[in-house]
């Protein structure tokens, strides 16, 4: 009887050992998962290449680095595009901006930025083994030929927003991003952020303010600031995972030095858009505001000026019209600059040379002057933010319109 009891006890103990061992392993795995300290031979990090000298590099660039002891050390990059694709330039301007995801060895990726004199920061991510495996699975899927092409959007879907979205899918929820450390005037809208990053490239910002409409003036959340790779690096440094832990374990400069930048110095004042816009305004104001006869020899200089001015305005209007009505870029429409810059401007360029077109010219300039007032009201109410250099040009346009209107009145009453 005692032997039977002893045997039963031994069998019960033997049966319980695997369960206890499994519970011990599960507890260990739970602990490792909670700390992200499992030695699985995989490191995932976010790479931020800070601003470069070219205009398309001013917000920086983001990529995802995966260092796997079995698969190697490589970078996944969502900022690739193919210049050789059919009709690339036309499709890009139209808004059909197809970008590619690609992978490259890390040393080759970093060498490119080293040659450009740019700083690269690596932020190692605090992830569980399961989350790292999930990131590898998601990137592998994204790199397949049928998945690697995506419709790039300058502020909503780009090289920074893509890896952030992938990281959040891997951890199962949105990260609580930190606040970006930019001046207050650089936060609040996409345009304000662009003005900050393009501070040394005033002509580039001038072009952006021409091409992109009121859509980039809407209030945006702090999360939407992550469209900029440099801002994402800043915000990720304080980001919190869904479980309350920081997502970034370490942050290291791996190329270049902190504070190093190849960004060009500020544009000299005499080459800025504001300087040249003011010069145009001064010329416009120096011309006679009224004249007794619209086609006197004395007005030849004014007519030449009007031809040049309104031709340039008309050409800009053609571009804006294309971007608003043909392009599928989300940020190009509506663009209230059409009230000022539109194909009708060519009337002001051509009609000054023909007596037969005098009534057409006056009708256009009356309409033009009224639309300029409406546009300035829209600026005042914050519907769309103008580039500062637009104001002298609008004033020059208004002065020439008013001159034409007043001259017509004088000739009618003389």
mmCIF file of C-alpha atoms in Angstrom:
data_model
loop_
_atom_site.group_PDB
_atom_site.id
_atom_site.type_symbol
_atom_site.label_atom_id
_atom_site.label_comp_id
_atom_site.label_asym_id
_atom_site.label_seq_id
_atom_site.Cartn_x
_atom_site.Cartn_y
_atom_site.Cartn_z
ATOM 1 C CA UNK A 1 0.000 0.000 0.000
ATOM 2 C CA UNK A 2 2.848 2.370 0.886
ATOM 3 C CA UNK A 3 4.575 1.441 -2.361
ATOM 4 C CA UNK A 4 1.431 2.280 -4.350
ATOM 5 C CA UNK A 5 1.158 5.628 -2.568
ATOM 6 C CA UNK A 6 4.793 6.447 -3.237
ATOM 7 C CA UNK A 7 4.369 5.529 -6.920
ATOM 8 C CA UNK A 8 1.331 7.781 -7.249
ATOM 9 C CA UNK A 9 3.222 10.649 -5.659
ATOM 10 C CA UNK A 10 6.165 10.179 -8.043
ATOM 11 C CA UNK A 11 3.859 10.076 -11.093
ATOM 12 C CA UNK A 12 2.063 13.230 -9.961
ATOM 13 C CA UNK A 13 5.347 15.026 -9.450
ATOM 14 C CA UNK A 14 6.611 13.945 -12.861
ATOM 15 C CA UNK A 15 3.418 15.161 -14.535
ATOM 16 C CA UNK A 16 3.679 18.543 -12.861
ATOM 17 C CA UNK A 17 7.301 19.214 -13.858
ATOM 18 C CA UNK A 18 6.626 20.072 -17.564
ATOM 19 C CA UNK A 19 3.831 22.429 -16.537
ATOM 20 C CA UNK A 20 6.068 24.175 -14.014
ATOM 21 C CA UNK A 21 8.892 24.386 -16.544
ATOM 22 C CA UNK A 22 6.564 25.868 -19.175
ATOM 23 C CA UNK A 23 5.216 28.368 -16.642
ATOM 24 C CA UNK A 24 8.785 29.332 -15.781
ATOM 25 C CA UNK A 25 9.655 29.822 -19.485
ATOM 26 C CA UNK A 26 6.469 31.833 -20.061
ATOM 27 C CA UNK A 27 7.256 34.043 -17.082
ATOM 28 C CA UNK A 28 10.780 34.594 -18.386
ATOM 29 C CA UNK A 29 9.517 35.448 -21.875
ATOM 30 C CA UNK A 30 6.937 37.833 -20.433
ATOM 31 C CA UNK A 31 9.669 39.548 -18.478
ATOM 32 C CA UNK A 32 11.901 39.824 -21.531
ATOM 33 C CA UNK A 33 9.042 41.078 -23.664
ATOM 34 C CA UNK A 34 8.244 43.732 -21.077
ATOM 35 C CA UNK A 35 11.814 44.986 -21.070
ATOM 36 C CA UNK A 36 12.609 44.413 -24.747
ATOM 37 C CA UNK A 37 15.869 42.815 -23.629
ATOM 38 C CA UNK A 38 15.642 39.502 -25.443
ATOM 39 C CA UNK A 39 18.885 38.715 -27.255
ATOM 40 C CA UNK A 40 17.413 37.685 -30.605
ATOM 41 C CA UNK A 41 20.239 39.095 -32.723
ATOM 42 C CA UNK A 42 17.991 41.751 -34.255
ATOM 43 C CA UNK A 43 18.192 45.513 -33.831
ATOM 44 C CA UNK A 44 15.710 47.891 -35.432
ATOM 45 C CA UNK A 45 16.422 51.599 -35.568
ATOM 46 C CA UNK A 46 15.219 54.755 -37.277
ATOM 47 C CA UNK A 47 17.806 56.645 -39.317
ATOM 48 C CA UNK A 48 17.391 60.372 -39.893
ATOM 49 C CA UNK A 49 19.599 62.068 -42.450
ATOM 50 C CA UNK A 50 19.399 65.725 -41.561
ATOM 51 C CA UNK A 51 19.073 68.587 -44.042
ATOM 52 C CA UNK A 52 21.270 68.692 -47.117
ATOM 53 C CA UNK A 53 22.182 71.435 -49.576
ATOM 54 C CA UNK A 54 19.603 70.555 -52.253
ATOM 55 C CA UNK A 55 16.071 71.929 -52.036
ATOM 56 C CA UNK A 56 14.516 68.457 -51.783
ATOM 57 C CA UNK A 57 16.777 67.666 -48.830
ATOM 58 C CA UNK A 58 15.848 70.579 -46.581
ATOM 59 C CA UNK A 59 13.485 68.619 -44.302
ATOM 60 C CA UNK A 60 15.889 65.667 -44.095
ATOM 61 C CA UNK A 61 15.238 62.026 -44.918
ATOM 62 C CA UNK A 62 14.063 59.014 -42.904
ATOM 63 C CA UNK A 63 14.780 55.308 -43.314
ATOM 64 C CA UNK A 64 14.479 52.142 -41.236
ATOM 65 C CA UNK A 65 17.586 50.134 -40.350
ATOM 66 C CA UNK A 66 17.372 46.405 -39.607
ATOM 67 C CA UNK A 67 20.464 44.653 -38.258
ATOM 68 C CA UNK A 68 19.781 40.919 -38.247
ATOM 69 C CA UNK A 69 22.583 38.490 -37.373
ATOM 70 C CA UNK A 70 21.098 36.014 -39.874
ATOM 71 C CA UNK A 71 20.000 38.324 -42.717
ATOM 72 C CA UNK A 72 22.586 41.088 -42.496
ATOM 73 C CA UNK A 73 22.562 44.843 -41.921
ATOM 74 C CA UNK A 74 20.323 46.743 -44.326
ATOM 75 C CA UNK A 75 18.219 49.892 -44.668
ATOM 76 C CA UNK A 76 14.650 50.106 -45.949
ATOM 77 C CA UNK A 77 13.999 53.424 -47.683
ATOM 78 C CA UNK A 78 10.706 54.911 -48.946
ATOM 79 C CA UNK A 79 12.264 57.868 -50.757
ATOM 80 C CA UNK A 80 13.184 56.357 -54.120
ATOM 81 C CA UNK A 81 11.858 57.393 -57.526
ATOM 82 C CA UNK A 82 12.620 56.382 -61.097
ATOM 83 C CA UNK A 83 13.572 59.237 -63.439
ATOM 84 C CA UNK A 84 13.556 56.766 -66.318
ATOM 85 C CA UNK A 85 9.875 55.919 -65.953
ATOM 86 C CA UNK A 86 7.670 57.073 -68.876
ATOM 87 C CA UNK A 87 6.666 60.763 -68.749
ATOM 88 C CA UNK A 88 8.212 61.136 -65.285
ATOM 89 C CA UNK A 89 8.400 64.961 -65.249
ATOM 90 C CA UNK A 90 4.868 65.504 -66.562
ATOM 91 C CA UNK A 91 3.392 62.903 -64.219
ATOM 92 C CA UNK A 92 5.315 64.368 -61.269
ATOM 93 C CA UNK A 93 4.012 67.890 -61.961
ATOM 94 C CA UNK A 94 0.519 66.512 -62.464
ATOM 95 C CA UNK A 95 0.691 64.914 -59.040
ATOM 96 C CA UNK A 96 1.101 61.303 -60.096
ATOM 97 C CA UNK A 97 4.183 61.064 -57.910
ATOM 98 C CA UNK A 98 4.919 57.362 -57.697
ATOM 99 C CA UNK A 99 7.722 56.637 -55.239
ATOM 100 C CA UNK A 100 9.333 53.302 -54.415
ATOM 101 C CA UNK A 101 10.338 51.392 -51.325
ATOM 102 C CA UNK A 102 13.772 49.818 -51.588
ATOM 103 C CA UNK A 103 16.482 48.199 -49.513
ATOM 104 C CA UNK A 104 20.251 48.650 -49.538
ATOM 105 C CA UNK A 105 23.222 47.639 -47.371
ATOM 106 C CA UNK A 106 23.606 50.045 -44.485
ATOM 107 C CA UNK A 107 27.220 50.931 -45.235
ATOM 108 C CA UNK A 108 26.325 51.917 -48.798
ATOM 109 C CA UNK A 109 23.359 53.984 -47.583
ATOM 110 C CA UNK A 110 25.459 55.844 -45.013
ATOM 111 C CA UNK A 111 28.319 56.468 -47.416
ATOM 112 C CA UNK A 112 26.024 58.496 -49.665
ATOM 113 C CA UNK A 113 25.248 60.899 -46.818
ATOM 114 C CA UNK A 114 28.853 60.993 -45.711
ATOM 115 C CA UNK A 115 29.837 62.232 -49.194
ATOM 116 C CA UNK A 116 27.116 64.905 -49.014
ATOM 117 C CA UNK A 117 28.434 66.160 -45.676
ATOM 118 C CA UNK A 118 25.133 65.431 -43.934
ATOM 119 C CA UNK A 119 24.589 64.251 -40.373
ATOM 120 C CA UNK A 120 22.837 60.923 -39.799
ATOM 121 C CA UNK A 121 21.266 60.100 -36.424
ATOM 122 C CA UNK A 122 20.364 56.558 -35.410
ATOM 123 C CA UNK A 123 17.557 56.016 -32.887
ATOM 124 C CA UNK A 124 17.534 52.420 -31.664
ATOM 125 C CA UNK A 125 13.982 51.284 -30.955
ATOM 126 C CA UNK A 126 12.788 49.455 -27.848
ATOM 127 C CA UNK A 127 10.918 46.492 -29.313
ATOM 128 C CA UNK A 128 10.057 42.985 -28.224
ATOM 129 C CA UNK A 129 11.270 40.032 -30.322
ATOM 130 C CA UNK A 130 7.739 39.620 -31.646
ATOM 131 C CA UNK A 131 7.580 43.284 -32.679
ATOM 132 C CA UNK A 132 10.930 43.065 -34.440
ATOM 133 C CA UNK A 133 9.753 39.995 -36.307
ATOM 134 C CA UNK A 134 6.595 41.854 -37.229
ATOM 135 C CA UNK A 135 8.621 44.787 -38.614
ATOM 136 C CA UNK A 136 10.710 42.418 -40.724
ATOM 137 C CA UNK A 137 7.540 40.753 -41.983
ATOM 138 C CA UNK A 138 5.950 44.112 -42.851
ATOM 139 C CA UNK A 139 9.039 45.471 -44.608
ATOM 140 C CA UNK A 140 9.486 42.242 -46.578
ATOM 141 C CA UNK A 141 5.886 42.501 -47.704
ATOM 142 C CA UNK A 142 6.308 46.182 -48.579
ATOM 143 C CA UNK A 143 9.405 45.443 -50.687
ATOM 144 C CA UNK A 144 7.637 42.970 -52.945
ATOM 145 C CA UNK A 145 7.385 44.234 -56.560
ATOM 146 C CA UNK A 146 3.597 44.422 -56.393
ATOM 147 C CA UNK A 147 3.682 46.491 -53.151
ATOM 148 C CA UNK A 148 6.763 48.693 -53.350
ATOM 149 C CA UNK A 149 5.244 51.529 -55.448
ATOM 150 C CA UNK A 150 3.120 54.108 -53.618
ATOM 151 C CA UNK A 151 1.592 57.493 -54.415
ATOM 152 C CA UNK A 152 3.883 59.968 -52.661
ATOM 153 C CA UNK A 153 2.318 62.969 -50.949
ATOM 154 C CA UNK A 154 4.610 65.781 -49.790
ATOM 155 C CA UNK A 155 2.936 66.209 -46.393
ATOM 156 C CA UNK A 156 0.638 63.217 -45.875
ATOM 157 C CA UNK A 157 2.433 60.126 -47.182
ATOM 158 C CA UNK A 158 6.191 60.286 -47.535
ATOM 159 C CA UNK A 159 9.526 58.846 -46.418
ATOM 160 C CA UNK A 160 8.868 59.864 -42.794
ATOM 161 C CA UNK A 161 5.209 58.945 -42.366
ATOM 162 C CA UNK A 162 5.667 55.476 -43.905
ATOM 163 C CA UNK A 163 8.210 54.070 -41.404
ATOM 164 C CA UNK A 164 6.305 55.662 -38.503
ATOM 165 C CA UNK A 165 3.112 53.931 -39.612
ATOM 166 C CA UNK A 166 4.987 50.632 -39.969
ATOM 167 C CA UNK A 167 6.452 50.884 -36.449
ATOM 168 C CA UNK A 168 3.003 51.595 -35.038
ATOM 169 C CA UNK A 169 1.552 48.578 -36.835
ATOM 170 C CA UNK A 170 4.283 46.431 -35.314
ATOM 171 C CA UNK A 171 3.623 47.609 -31.733
ATOM 172 C CA UNK A 172 -0.126 47.358 -32.262
ATOM 173 C CA UNK A 173 -1.163 50.945 -31.537
ATOM 174 C CA UNK A 174 -0.253 54.585 -32.101
ATOM 175 C CA UNK A 175 2.773 56.030 -30.364
ATOM 176 C CA UNK A 176 2.345 59.064 -28.152
ATOM 177 C CA UNK A 177 4.782 61.373 -29.920
ATOM 178 C CA UNK A 178 6.610 64.139 -28.104
ATOM 179 C CA UNK A 179 6.271 67.800 -28.997
ATOM 180 C CA UNK A 180 8.576 69.116 -31.699
ATOM 181 C CA UNK A 181 11.128 71.645 -30.462
ATOM 182 C CA UNK A 182 10.572 74.340 -33.064
ATOM 183 C CA UNK A 183 9.829 78.050 -32.583
ATOM 184 C CA UNK A 184 6.133 78.809 -32.070
ATOM 185 C CA UNK A 185 5.932 80.562 -35.435
ATOM 186 C CA UNK A 186 7.047 77.335 -37.176
ATOM 187 C CA UNK A 187 4.217 75.203 -35.752
ATOM 188 C CA UNK A 188 0.519 75.164 -36.560
ATOM 189 C CA UNK A 189 0.312 74.705 -40.331
ATOM 190 C CA UNK A 190 2.298 72.900 -42.997
ATOM 191 C CA UNK A 191 3.245 76.224 -44.583
ATOM 192 C CA UNK A 192 4.684 77.594 -41.331
ATOM 193 C CA UNK A 193 6.842 74.492 -40.952
ATOM 194 C CA UNK A 194 8.034 74.783 -44.557
ATOM 195 C CA UNK A 195 8.945 78.441 -44.069
ATOM 196 C CA UNK A 196 11.094 77.409 -41.099
ATOM 197 C CA UNK A 197 12.933 74.627 -42.919
ATOM 198 C CA UNK A 198 13.412 76.706 -46.079
ATOM 199 C CA UNK A 199 14.581 79.850 -44.278
ATOM 200 C CA UNK A 200 17.845 80.024 -46.248
ATOM 201 C CA UNK A 201 16.182 79.188 -49.579
ATOM 202 C CA UNK A 202 13.756 82.060 -50.078
ATOM 203 C CA UNK A 203 13.199 81.540 -53.804
ATOM 204 C CA UNK A 204 12.264 77.911 -53.173
ATOM 205 C CA UNK A 205 9.703 78.990 -50.593
ATOM 206 C CA UNK A 206 8.492 81.669 -53.018
ATOM 207 C CA UNK A 207 7.797 78.918 -55.565
ATOM 208 C CA UNK A 208 6.044 76.745 -52.988
ATOM 209 C CA UNK A 209 3.834 79.645 -51.940
ATOM 210 C CA UNK A 210 2.902 80.171 -55.592
ATOM 211 C CA UNK A 211 2.139 76.527 -56.328
ATOM 212 C CA UNK A 212 0.509 75.310 -53.117
ATOM 213 C CA UNK A 213 -2.845 76.698 -52.097
ATOM 214 C CA UNK A 214 -4.844 77.157 -48.935
ATOM 215 C CA UNK A 215 -4.730 73.436 -48.099
ATOM 216 C CA UNK A 216 -1.331 73.846 -46.427
ATOM 217 C CA UNK A 217 -2.692 76.697 -44.286
ATOM 218 C CA UNK A 218 -5.214 74.584 -42.369
ATOM 219 C CA UNK A 219 -4.431 73.996 -38.686
ATOM 220 C CA UNK A 220 -2.569 70.730 -38.174
ATOM 221 C CA UNK A 221 -1.977 68.538 -35.155
ATOM 222 C CA UNK A 222 1.416 67.994 -33.598
ATOM 223 C CA UNK A 223 1.378 64.457 -35.047
ATOM 224 C CA UNK A 224 1.015 65.849 -38.573
ATOM 225 C CA UNK A 225 4.285 67.695 -38.047
ATOM 226 C CA UNK A 226 5.940 64.288 -38.446
ATOM 227 C CA UNK A 227 5.776 64.822 -42.233
ATOM 228 C CA UNK A 228 9.228 66.353 -41.770
ATOM 229 C CA UNK A 229 11.973 63.765 -41.087
ATOM 230 C CA UNK A 230 13.854 66.175 -38.817
ATOM 231 C CA UNK A 231 10.666 66.859 -36.854
ATOM 232 C CA UNK A 232 9.946 63.117 -36.603
ATOM 233 C CA UNK A 233 13.406 62.497 -35.147
ATOM 234 C CA UNK A 234 12.736 65.188 -32.559
ATOM 235 C CA UNK A 235 9.260 63.905 -31.691
ATOM 236 C CA UNK A 236 10.292 60.246 -31.571
ATOM 237 C CA UNK A 237 13.006 60.944 -28.995
ATOM 238 C CA UNK A 238 10.273 61.524 -26.391
ATOM 239 C CA UNK A 239 7.641 59.183 -27.840
ATOM 240 C CA UNK A 240 5.900 56.682 -25.561
ATOM 241 C CA UNK A 241 4.866 53.170 -26.533
ATOM 242 C CA UNK A 242 1.336 51.898 -25.813
ATOM 243 C CA UNK A 243 2.726 50.089 -22.747
ATOM 244 C CA UNK A 244 4.116 53.328 -21.272
ATOM 245 C CA UNK A 245 7.783 52.822 -22.142
ATOM 246 C CA UNK A 246 9.875 55.111 -24.337
ATOM 247 C CA UNK A 247 10.165 53.824 -27.883
ATOM 248 C CA UNK A 248 13.764 55.056 -28.327
ATOM 249 C CA UNK A 249 16.434 53.263 -26.304
ATOM 250 C CA UNK A 250 19.474 55.170 -27.545
ATOM 251 C CA UNK A 251 20.173 57.990 -29.972
ATOM 252 C CA UNK A 252 23.575 58.257 -31.655
ATOM 253 C CA UNK A 253 25.134 60.377 -34.393
ATOM 254 C CA UNK A 254 26.662 57.770 -36.710
ATOM 255 C CA UNK A 255 27.645 60.009 -39.637
ATOM 256 C CA UNK A 256 29.014 63.526 -39.346
ATOM 257 C CA UNK A 257 28.828 65.617 -36.198
ATOM 258 C CA UNK A 258 26.081 67.281 -34.203
ATOM 259 C CA UNK A 259 25.527 70.780 -35.577
ATOM 260 C CA UNK A 260 27.266 70.043 -38.883
ATOM 261 C CA UNK A 261 25.222 71.050 -41.927
ATOM 262 C CA UNK A 262 25.828 71.521 -45.658
ATOM 263 C CA UNK A 263 22.802 73.826 -45.944
ATOM 264 C CA UNK A 264 23.736 76.957 -47.876
ATOM 265 C CA UNK A 265 23.945 80.305 -46.047
ATOM 266 C CA UNK A 266 21.000 82.727 -46.254
ATOM 267 C CA UNK A 267 20.305 84.373 -49.611
ATOM 268 C CA UNK A 268 21.936 87.836 -49.765
ATOM 269 C CA UNK A 269 19.360 90.584 -49.303
ATOM 270 C CA UNK A 270 19.916 91.958 -52.788
ATOM 271 C CA UNK A 271 19.016 88.574 -54.329
ATOM 272 C CA UNK A 272 15.901 87.834 -52.289
ATOM 273 C CA UNK A 273 12.356 87.764 -53.728
ATOM 274 C CA UNK A 274 11.427 90.684 -51.472
ATOM 275 C CA UNK A 275 14.190 92.903 -52.879
ATOM 276 C CA UNK A 276 13.181 92.262 -56.481
ATOM 277 C CA UNK A 277 9.476 92.568 -55.710
ATOM 278 C CA UNK A 278 10.081 95.957 -54.110
ATOM 279 C CA UNK A 279 12.142 96.981 -57.146
ATOM 280 C CA UNK A 280 9.183 96.109 -59.405
ATOM 281 C CA UNK A 281 6.874 98.148 -57.162
ATOM 282 C CA UNK A 282 9.194 101.168 -57.247
ATOM 283 C CA UNK A 283 9.267 101.071 -61.047
ATOM 284 C CA UNK A 284 5.478 100.815 -61.161
ATOM 285 C CA UNK A 285 5.088 103.780 -58.818
ATOM 286 C CA UNK A 286 7.630 105.844 -60.756
ATOM 287 C CA UNK A 287 5.497 105.673 -63.898
ATOM 288 C CA UNK A 288 2.847 108.387 -64.356
ATOM 289 C CA UNK A 289 -0.354 107.438 -62.536
ATOM 290 C CA UNK A 290 -2.435 109.185 -65.198
ATOM 291 C CA UNK A 291 -1.870 110.523 -68.679
ATOM 292 C CA UNK A 292 -3.990 112.548 -71.035
ATOM 293 C CA UNK A 293 -3.735 110.078 -73.892
ATOM 294 C CA UNK A 294 -3.335 106.353 -73.510
ATOM 295 C CA UNK A 295 -1.134 106.018 -76.604
ATOM 296 C CA UNK A 296 1.200 108.984 -76.312
ATOM 297 C CA UNK A 297 4.886 108.389 -77.041
ATOM 298 C CA UNK A 298 5.573 109.223 -73.393
ATOM 299 C CA UNK A 299 3.654 106.062 -72.417
ATOM 300 C CA UNK A 300 5.836 103.682 -74.423
ATOM 301 C CA UNK A 301 7.980 102.873 -71.411
ATOM 302 C CA UNK A 302 4.887 102.201 -69.322
ATOM 303 C CA UNK A 303 3.478 99.922 -72.003
ATOM 304 C CA UNK A 304 6.741 97.972 -72.189
ATOM 305 C CA UNK A 305 6.695 97.620 -68.411
ATOM 306 C CA UNK A 306 3.058 96.453 -68.470
ATOM 307 C CA UNK A 307 3.826 93.947 -71.219
ATOM 308 C CA UNK A 308 6.682 92.412 -69.254
ATOM 309 C CA UNK A 309 4.839 92.482 -65.926
ATOM 310 C CA UNK A 310 1.544 91.017 -67.125
ATOM 311 C CA UNK A 311 3.265 88.441 -69.337
ATOM 312 C CA UNK A 312 5.126 87.122 -66.297
ATOM 313 C CA UNK A 313 1.905 87.167 -64.277
ATOM 314 C CA UNK A 314 0.115 85.338 -67.107
ATOM 315 C CA UNK A 315 2.789 82.643 -67.318
ATOM 316 C CA UNK A 316 2.563 82.112 -63.560
ATOM 317 C CA UNK A 317 -1.213 81.997 -63.973
ATOM 318 C CA UNK A 318 -0.936 79.214 -66.550
ATOM 319 C CA UNK A 319 1.104 77.123 -64.118
ATOM 320 C CA UNK A 320 -1.305 77.738 -61.239
ATOM 321 C CA UNK A 321 -4.297 76.995 -63.470
ATOM 322 C CA UNK A 322 -2.724 73.672 -64.456
ATOM 323 C CA UNK A 323 -1.983 72.783 -60.839
ATOM 324 C CA UNK A 324 -5.514 73.664 -59.705
ATOM 325 C CA UNK A 325 -7.565 72.112 -62.510
ATOM 326 C CA UNK A 326 -5.351 69.335 -63.920
ATOM 327 C CA UNK A 327 -2.954 68.250 -61.201
ATOM 328 C CA UNK A 328 -4.102 65.731 -58.602
ATOM 329 C CA UNK A 329 -1.796 67.160 -55.944
ATOM 330 C CA UNK A 330 -4.010 67.611 -52.884
ATOM 331 C CA UNK A 331 -2.202 70.748 -51.738
ATOM 332 C CA UNK A 332 -2.520 72.709 -54.986
ATOM 333 C CA UNK A 333 -6.271 73.348 -54.856
ATOM 334 C CA UNK A 334 -7.908 75.619 -53.961
ATOM 335 C CA UNK A 335 -5.311 78.272 -54.655
ATOM 336 C CA UNK A 336 -6.747 81.766 -54.270
ATOM 337 C CA UNK A 337 -3.771 83.285 -56.082
ATOM 338 C CA UNK A 338 -5.798 82.571 -59.217
ATOM 339 C CA UNK A 339 -7.619 85.817 -58.450
ATOM 340 C CA UNK A 340 -4.331 87.585 -59.177
ATOM 341 C CA UNK A 341 -2.319 85.237 -61.401
ATOM 342 C CA UNK A 342 -4.405 83.772 -64.206
ATOM 343 C CA UNK A 343 -4.396 83.562 -68.032
ATOM 344 C CA UNK A 344 -6.419 86.793 -68.262
ATOM 345 C CA UNK A 345 -3.224 88.645 -67.343
ATOM 346 C CA UNK A 346 -2.150 88.305 -70.971
ATOM 347 C CA UNK A 347 -4.866 90.840 -71.822
ATOM 348 C CA UNK A 348 -2.943 93.414 -69.794
ATOM 349 C CA UNK A 349 0.229 92.478 -71.662
ATOM 350 C CA UNK A 350 -1.140 92.650 -75.206
ATOM 351 C CA UNK A 351 -4.070 95.075 -75.232
ATOM 352 C CA UNK A 352 -1.948 98.102 -74.250
ATOM 353 C CA UNK A 353 -0.586 98.178 -77.819
ATOM 354 C CA UNK A 354 -3.920 98.306 -79.650
ATOM 355 C CA UNK A 355 -6.533 101.055 -79.718
ATOM 356 C CA UNK A 356 -9.106 98.505 -80.818
ATOM 357 C CA UNK A 357 -8.609 96.573 -77.595
ATOM 358 C CA UNK A 358 -8.888 99.640 -75.341
ATOM 359 C CA UNK A 359 -12.325 98.715 -73.955
ATOM 360 C CA UNK A 360 -11.215 95.132 -73.396
ATOM 361 C CA UNK A 361 -8.149 96.408 -71.536
ATOM 362 C CA UNK A 362 -10.218 98.728 -69.317
ATOM 363 C CA UNK A 363 -12.747 95.965 -68.568
ATOM 364 C CA UNK A 364 -9.924 93.611 -67.635
ATOM 365 C CA UNK A 365 -8.171 96.146 -65.395
ATOM 366 C CA UNK A 366 -11.401 97.024 -63.552
ATOM 367 C CA UNK A 367 -12.009 93.310 -62.927
ATOM 368 C CA UNK A 368 -8.341 92.816 -62.051
ATOM 369 C CA UNK A 369 -8.368 95.657 -59.515
ATOM 370 C CA UNK A 370 -11.525 94.317 -57.852
ATOM 371 C CA UNK A 371 -10.091 90.782 -57.637
ATOM 372 C CA UNK A 372 -6.895 92.092 -56.065
ATOM 373 C CA UNK A 373 -8.945 93.701 -53.295
ATOM 374 C CA UNK A 374 -10.805 90.417 -52.732
ATOM 375 C CA UNK A 375 -7.483 88.526 -52.585
ATOM 376 C CA UNK A 376 -6.031 90.927 -50.008
ATOM 377 C CA UNK A 377 -9.180 90.452 -47.915
ATOM 378 C CA UNK A 378 -8.697 86.674 -48.058
ATOM 379 C CA UNK A 379 -5.100 87.147 -46.897
ATOM 380 C CA UNK A 380 -6.285 89.400 -44.049
ATOM 381 C CA UNK A 381 -8.817 86.802 -42.861
ATOM 382 C CA UNK A 382 -6.222 84.011 -42.958
ATOM 383 C CA UNK A 383 -7.843 81.988 -45.720
ATOM 384 C CA UNK A 384 -4.460 81.646 -47.428
ATOM 385 C CA UNK A 385 -1.075 82.894 -46.277
ATOM 386 C CA UNK A 386 0.899 84.853 -48.890
ATOM 387 C CA UNK A 387 4.612 84.918 -49.335
ATOM 388 C CA UNK A 388 5.742 88.364 -48.057
ATOM 389 C CA UNK A 389 7.187 89.139 -51.487
ATOM 390 C CA UNK A 390 3.735 88.800 -53.059
ATOM 391 C CA UNK A 391 2.504 92.011 -51.456
ATOM 392 C CA UNK A 392 4.761 94.449 -53.387
ATOM 393 C CA UNK A 393 3.938 92.601 -56.624
ATOM 394 C CA UNK A 394 0.204 92.808 -55.942
ATOM 395 C CA UNK A 395 0.647 96.515 -55.156
ATOM 396 C CA UNK A 396 2.494 96.994 -58.450
ATOM 397 C CA UNK A 397 -0.294 95.195 -60.284
ATOM 398 C CA UNK A 398 -2.897 97.350 -58.551
ATOM 399 C CA UNK A 399 -0.992 100.559 -59.359
ATOM 400 C CA UNK A 400 -0.829 99.712 -63.060
ATOM 401 C CA UNK A 401 -4.517 98.742 -63.103
ATOM 402 C CA UNK A 402 -5.481 101.971 -61.372
ATOM 403 C CA UNK A 403 -3.307 103.976 -63.769
ATOM 404 C CA UNK A 404 -5.075 102.467 -66.747
ATOM 405 C CA UNK A 405 -8.541 103.052 -65.253
ATOM 406 C CA UNK A 406 -7.817 106.693 -64.328
ATOM 407 C CA UNK A 407 -6.227 107.420 -67.699
ATOM 408 C CA UNK A 408 -9.305 106.087 -69.461
ATOM 409 C CA UNK A 409 -11.544 108.298 -67.335
ATOM 410 C CA UNK A 410 -9.389 111.347 -68.132
ATOM 411 C CA UNK A 411 -9.440 110.713 -71.882
ATOM 412 C CA UNK A 412 -13.217 110.268 -71.815
ATOM 413 C CA UNK A 413 -13.712 113.596 -70.043
ATOM 414 C CA UNK A 414 -11.121 115.526 -72.040
#
